[in-house]
């Protein structure tokens, strides 16, 4: 169906940060399948692990124990400090699980009409509940009636969340991205998550973090919340978790981890042996190749180098982000930069109309990053000068 406005190009193979079309032309991938291919393309350890797993078992169903799923759950709990995991197949599904947990949590406490606080400019997925939670009218338009039970406030404004507690007695949770991705790579002020944690604690609300984009090494830590010293009650993951093999996860701790009992939720594919092997191998490679430190270091270099190259260029509003989640905000819509970069054999993305977004593989090296920044700064420079009022 006509759900995508695709670029007129196809890739037939990849290697590391490079993608190749059928003619053998090479493209530098600074988008990584939208924060999915953290290990780059055709990582030999992942390919080998997947082939071996496919030769043993791909799927058995959640009617039986799945050792790979149990190992992955243990590993994720150790990395996050959370206690239980539900596995599904996408980010939207992980957030659906979080929303259902919040509602069960509310009903368990006698709240008949539980509401979840969500943010302006947020993105949580395309299913009915997650598009209703999303703070973007374009994502919602035409799909009314929306799912009710969401209360929206501006992103980054902890005071606005605190004020809700004075007027609503049915709020049960706050759902927020630590760094907004689709909304424009928006970075909140220092202390924002800590303030939300406090407000949730004071009111008995669950703090639910959507790290579908920011998780699994993207920001230079395993998870973005680990740039602070707080723990969420619920955490959702997907994108980078399986390096392209579909897998999502909803983690929880404390009472939130006990709300789902047999029969309350489920998934046929969720957490199957193949997907869990992809995720286990992804986590192993990130650790063994030191990719968290690499993402932090190369990301800082990209932001610094772009700031230097674009300093004094009128029309560049802000260069921001954390690790390899980077946004360059311009003063005007810049969707056409995607084609201009493609013509220079560079894959980037534009989100929120005027923000160039970079989400390169976590394996990106400094030499490759230097090629990226040089090409991108040139394209942006030409674009802004060509269209100056
Ligand atoms: C991409 C994304 C989602 C949706 O994930 P899908 O796998 O496309 O369903 C949800 N939340 C955030 C923050 C995302 O970036």
PDB file of C-alpha atoms in Angstrom, residues 39-174:
ATOM      1  CA  UNK A  39      26.455  -3.065  14.316  1.00  0.00           C
ATOM      2  CA  UNK A  40      26.425  -1.770  10.738  1.00  0.00           C
ATOM      3  CA  UNK A  41      25.575  -4.082   7.860  1.00  0.00           C
ATOM      4  CA  UNK A  42      26.472  -7.753   7.473  1.00  0.00           C
ATOM      5  CA  UNK A  43      28.327  -7.989  10.783  1.00  0.00           C
ATOM      6  CA  UNK A  44      30.026 -11.404  10.553  1.00  0.00           C
ATOM      7  CA  UNK A  45      29.326 -12.399  14.163  1.00  0.00           C
ATOM      8  CA  UNK A  46      25.627 -11.601  13.812  1.00  0.00           C
ATOM      9  CA  UNK A  47      25.340 -13.362  10.452  1.00  0.00           C
ATOM     10  CA  UNK A  48      27.028 -16.443  11.872  1.00  0.00           C
ATOM     11  CA  UNK A  49      24.884 -16.510  15.035  1.00  0.00           C
ATOM     12  CA  UNK A  50      21.665 -16.114  13.023  1.00  0.00           C
ATOM     13  CA  UNK A  51      22.606 -18.861  10.548  1.00  0.00           C
ATOM     14  CA  UNK A  52      23.478 -21.216  13.386  1.00  0.00           C
ATOM     15  CA  UNK A  53      20.228 -20.437  15.232  1.00  0.00           C
ATOM     16  CA  UNK A  54      18.125 -20.859  12.060  1.00  0.00           C
ATOM     17  CA  UNK A  55      19.755 -24.272  11.633  1.00  0.00           C
ATOM     18  CA  UNK A  56      18.639 -25.259  15.148  1.00  0.00           C
ATOM     19  CA  UNK A  57      15.277 -23.510  15.734  1.00  0.00           C
ATOM     20  CA  UNK A  58      13.556 -20.329  14.578  1.00  0.00           C
ATOM     21  CA  UNK A  59      10.273 -20.470  16.447  1.00  0.00           C
ATOM     22  CA  UNK A  60       8.460 -22.645  18.956  1.00  0.00           C
ATOM     23  CA  UNK A  61       5.824 -20.230  20.486  1.00  0.00           C
ATOM     24  CA  UNK A  62       5.380 -18.944  23.995  1.00  0.00           C
ATOM     25  CA  UNK A  63       3.522 -22.112  24.966  1.00  0.00           C
ATOM     26  CA  UNK A  64       6.949 -23.507  25.912  1.00  0.00           C
ATOM     27  CA  UNK A  65      10.047 -22.236  27.657  1.00  0.00           C
ATOM     28  CA  UNK A  66      12.530 -20.503  25.353  1.00  0.00           C
ATOM     29  CA  UNK A  67      16.110 -20.626  26.713  1.00  0.00           C
ATOM     30  CA  UNK A  68      17.349 -17.832  24.402  1.00  0.00           C
ATOM     31  CA  UNK A  69      14.499 -15.595  25.643  1.00  0.00           C
ATOM     32  CA  UNK A  70      15.319 -16.343  29.275  1.00  0.00           C
ATOM     33  CA  UNK A  71      18.992 -15.545  28.687  1.00  0.00           C
ATOM     34  CA  UNK A  72      18.111 -12.275  26.928  1.00  0.00           C
ATOM     35  CA  UNK A  73      15.692 -11.276  29.696  1.00  0.00           C
ATOM     36  CA  UNK A  74      18.385 -11.890  32.317  1.00  0.00           C
ATOM     37  CA  UNK A  75      20.912  -9.899  30.339  1.00  0.00           C
ATOM     38  CA  UNK A  76      18.529  -6.953  29.823  1.00  0.00           C
ATOM     39  CA  UNK A  77      17.534  -6.926  33.494  1.00  0.00           C
ATOM     40  CA  UNK A  78      21.203  -6.877  34.499  1.00  0.00           C
ATOM     41  CA  UNK A  79      21.969  -4.012  32.100  1.00  0.00           C
ATOM     42  CA  UNK A  80      18.943  -1.893  33.092  1.00  0.00           C
ATOM     43  CA  UNK A  81      18.380  -2.658  36.783  1.00  0.00           C
ATOM     44  CA  UNK A  82      14.780  -3.673  35.985  1.00  0.00           C
ATOM     45  CA  UNK A  83      13.213  -7.013  36.913  1.00  0.00           C
ATOM     46  CA  UNK A  84      10.961  -8.525  34.247  1.00  0.00           C
ATOM     47  CA  UNK A  85      10.588  -8.378  30.466  1.00  0.00           C
ATOM     48  CA  UNK A  86       7.766  -8.899  27.987  1.00  0.00           C
ATOM     49  CA  UNK A  87       8.997  -9.514  24.422  1.00  0.00           C
ATOM     50  CA  UNK A  88       7.172  -8.380  21.297  1.00  0.00           C
ATOM     51  CA  UNK A  89       8.107  -7.434  17.724  1.00  0.00           C
ATOM     52  CA  UNK A  90       8.259  -3.630  17.442  1.00  0.00           C
ATOM     53  CA  UNK A  91       8.457  -0.346  19.266  1.00  0.00           C
ATOM     54  CA  UNK A  92       4.740   0.329  18.989  1.00  0.00           C
ATOM     55  CA  UNK A  93       4.005  -3.066  20.519  1.00  0.00           C
ATOM     56  CA  UNK A  94       6.452  -2.438  23.360  1.00  0.00           C
ATOM     57  CA  UNK A  95       4.607   0.808  24.116  1.00  0.00           C
ATOM     58  CA  UNK A  96       1.230  -0.951  23.861  1.00  0.00           C
ATOM     59  CA  UNK A  97       2.469  -3.291  26.599  1.00  0.00           C
ATOM     60  CA  UNK A  98       3.555  -0.281  28.700  1.00  0.00           C
ATOM     61  CA  UNK A  99       0.160   1.401  28.242  1.00  0.00           C
ATOM     62  CA  UNK A 100      -1.646  -1.817  29.253  1.00  0.00           C
ATOM     63  CA  UNK A 101       0.593  -2.142  32.329  1.00  0.00           C
ATOM     64  CA  UNK A 102      -0.265   1.451  33.338  1.00  0.00           C
ATOM     65  CA  UNK A 103      -3.991   0.785  32.972  1.00  0.00           C
ATOM     66  CA  UNK A 104      -3.838  -2.462  34.950  1.00  0.00           C
ATOM     67  CA  UNK A 105      -1.799  -0.668  37.595  1.00  0.00           C
ATOM     68  CA  UNK A 106      -4.512   2.003  37.793  1.00  0.00           C
ATOM     69  CA  UNK A 107      -7.412  -0.429  37.976  1.00  0.00           C
ATOM     70  CA  UNK A 108      -5.580  -2.428  40.649  1.00  0.00           C
ATOM     71  CA  UNK A 109      -5.566   0.767  42.713  1.00  0.00           C
ATOM     72  CA  UNK A 110      -9.284   1.443  42.181  1.00  0.00           C
ATOM     73  CA  UNK A 111      -8.864   4.096  39.459  1.00  0.00           C
ATOM     74  CA  UNK A 112     -11.597   3.353  36.909  1.00  0.00           C
ATOM     75  CA  UNK A 113     -10.569   5.862  34.264  1.00  0.00           C
ATOM     76  CA  UNK A 114      -6.745   5.846  34.391  1.00  0.00           C
ATOM     77  CA  UNK A 115      -4.832   8.496  32.410  1.00  0.00           C
ATOM     78  CA  UNK A 116      -1.221   8.623  31.215  1.00  0.00           C
ATOM     79  CA  UNK A 117       0.746  11.864  30.892  1.00  0.00           C
ATOM     80  CA  UNK A 118       2.376  12.195  27.443  1.00  0.00           C
ATOM     81  CA  UNK A 119       4.393  14.940  25.750  1.00  0.00           C
ATOM     82  CA  UNK A 120       4.032  17.345  22.870  1.00  0.00           C
ATOM     83  CA  UNK A 121       6.223  16.371  19.869  1.00  0.00           C
ATOM     84  CA  UNK A 122       6.509  12.806  21.166  1.00  0.00           C
ATOM     85  CA  UNK A 123       6.439   9.715  18.967  1.00  0.00           C
ATOM     86  CA  UNK A 124       5.361   6.326  20.312  1.00  0.00           C
ATOM     87  CA  UNK A 125       4.230   4.371  17.232  1.00  0.00           C
ATOM     88  CA  UNK A 126       1.456   3.841  14.685  1.00  0.00           C
ATOM     89  CA  UNK A 127      -1.015   1.526  16.399  1.00  0.00           C
ATOM     90  CA  UNK A 128      -4.204   3.188  17.632  1.00  0.00           C
ATOM     91  CA  UNK A 129      -3.146   3.527  21.262  1.00  0.00           C
ATOM     92  CA  UNK A 130       0.420   4.606  20.452  1.00  0.00           C
ATOM     93  CA  UNK A 131      -0.613   7.144  17.788  1.00  0.00           C
ATOM     94  CA  UNK A 132      -3.060   8.540  20.335  1.00  0.00           C
ATOM     95  CA  UNK A 133      -0.156   8.892  22.780  1.00  0.00           C
ATOM     96  CA  UNK A 134       1.979  10.509  20.059  1.00  0.00           C
ATOM     97  CA  UNK A 135       2.228  14.318  20.120  1.00  0.00           C
ATOM     98  CA  UNK A 136       1.909  14.915  16.382  1.00  0.00           C
ATOM     99  CA  UNK A 137      -1.410  15.749  14.714  1.00  0.00           C
ATOM    100  CA  UNK A 138      -0.183  14.449  11.337  1.00  0.00           C
ATOM    101  CA  UNK A 139       0.230  10.974  12.814  1.00  0.00           C
ATOM    102  CA  UNK A 140      -3.307  11.082  14.263  1.00  0.00           C
ATOM    103  CA  UNK A 141      -5.266  12.831  11.498  1.00  0.00           C
ATOM    104  CA  UNK A 142      -8.003  10.678   9.986  1.00  0.00           C
ATOM    105  CA  UNK A 143      -7.839   7.969  12.632  1.00  0.00           C
ATOM    106  CA  UNK A 144     -10.315   9.472  15.048  1.00  0.00           C
ATOM    107  CA  UNK A 145     -11.826   8.468  17.384  1.00  0.00           C
ATOM    108  CA  UNK A 146      -8.481   8.344  19.163  1.00  0.00           C
ATOM    109  CA  UNK A 147      -7.858   6.167  22.193  1.00  0.00           C
ATOM    110  CA  UNK A 148      -8.651   8.229  25.285  1.00  0.00           C
ATOM    111  CA  UNK A 149      -6.771   8.315  28.559  1.00  0.00           C
ATOM    112  CA  UNK A 150      -3.837  10.548  27.618  1.00  0.00           C
ATOM    113  CA  UNK A 151      -3.076  14.003  29.048  1.00  0.00           C
ATOM    114  CA  UNK A 152      -0.552  16.078  27.123  1.00  0.00           C
ATOM    115  CA  UNK A 153       2.003  18.635  28.341  1.00  0.00           C
ATOM    116  CA  UNK A 154       5.027  20.324  26.692  1.00  0.00           C
ATOM    117  CA  UNK A 155       8.210  18.207  26.542  1.00  0.00           C
ATOM    118  CA  UNK A 156      10.905  19.364  28.945  1.00  0.00           C
ATOM    119  CA  UNK A 157       8.528  21.143  31.333  1.00  0.00           C
ATOM    120  CA  UNK A 158       8.534  19.189  34.610  1.00  0.00           C
ATOM    121  CA  UNK A 159       6.537  21.950  36.289  1.00  0.00           C
ATOM    122  CA  UNK A 160       3.642  21.339  33.868  1.00  0.00           C
ATOM    123  CA  UNK A 161       3.622  17.665  34.911  1.00  0.00           C
ATOM    124  CA  UNK A 162       3.673  18.616  38.606  1.00  0.00           C
ATOM    125  CA  UNK A 163       0.707  20.955  38.078  1.00  0.00           C
ATOM    126  CA  UNK A 164      -1.372  18.086  36.619  1.00  0.00           C
ATOM    127  CA  UNK A 165      -1.222  16.334  39.991  1.00  0.00           C
ATOM    128  CA  UNK A 166      -3.210  19.218  41.506  1.00  0.00           C
ATOM    129  CA  UNK A 167      -6.089  18.932  39.018  1.00  0.00           C
ATOM    130  CA  UNK A 168      -6.332  15.238  38.153  1.00  0.00           C
ATOM    131  CA  UNK A 169      -6.834  12.308  40.484  1.00  0.00           C
ATOM    132  CA  UNK A 170      -6.844   9.628  37.776  1.00  0.00           C
ATOM    133  CA  UNK A 171      -3.245   9.889  36.502  1.00  0.00           C
ATOM    134  CA  UNK A 172      -1.309   6.632  36.821  1.00  0.00           C
ATOM    135  CA  UNK A 173       1.846   7.117  34.738  1.00  0.00           C
ATOM    136  CA  UNK A 174       4.122   9.410  32.723  1.00  0.00           C
TER     137      UNK A 174
END
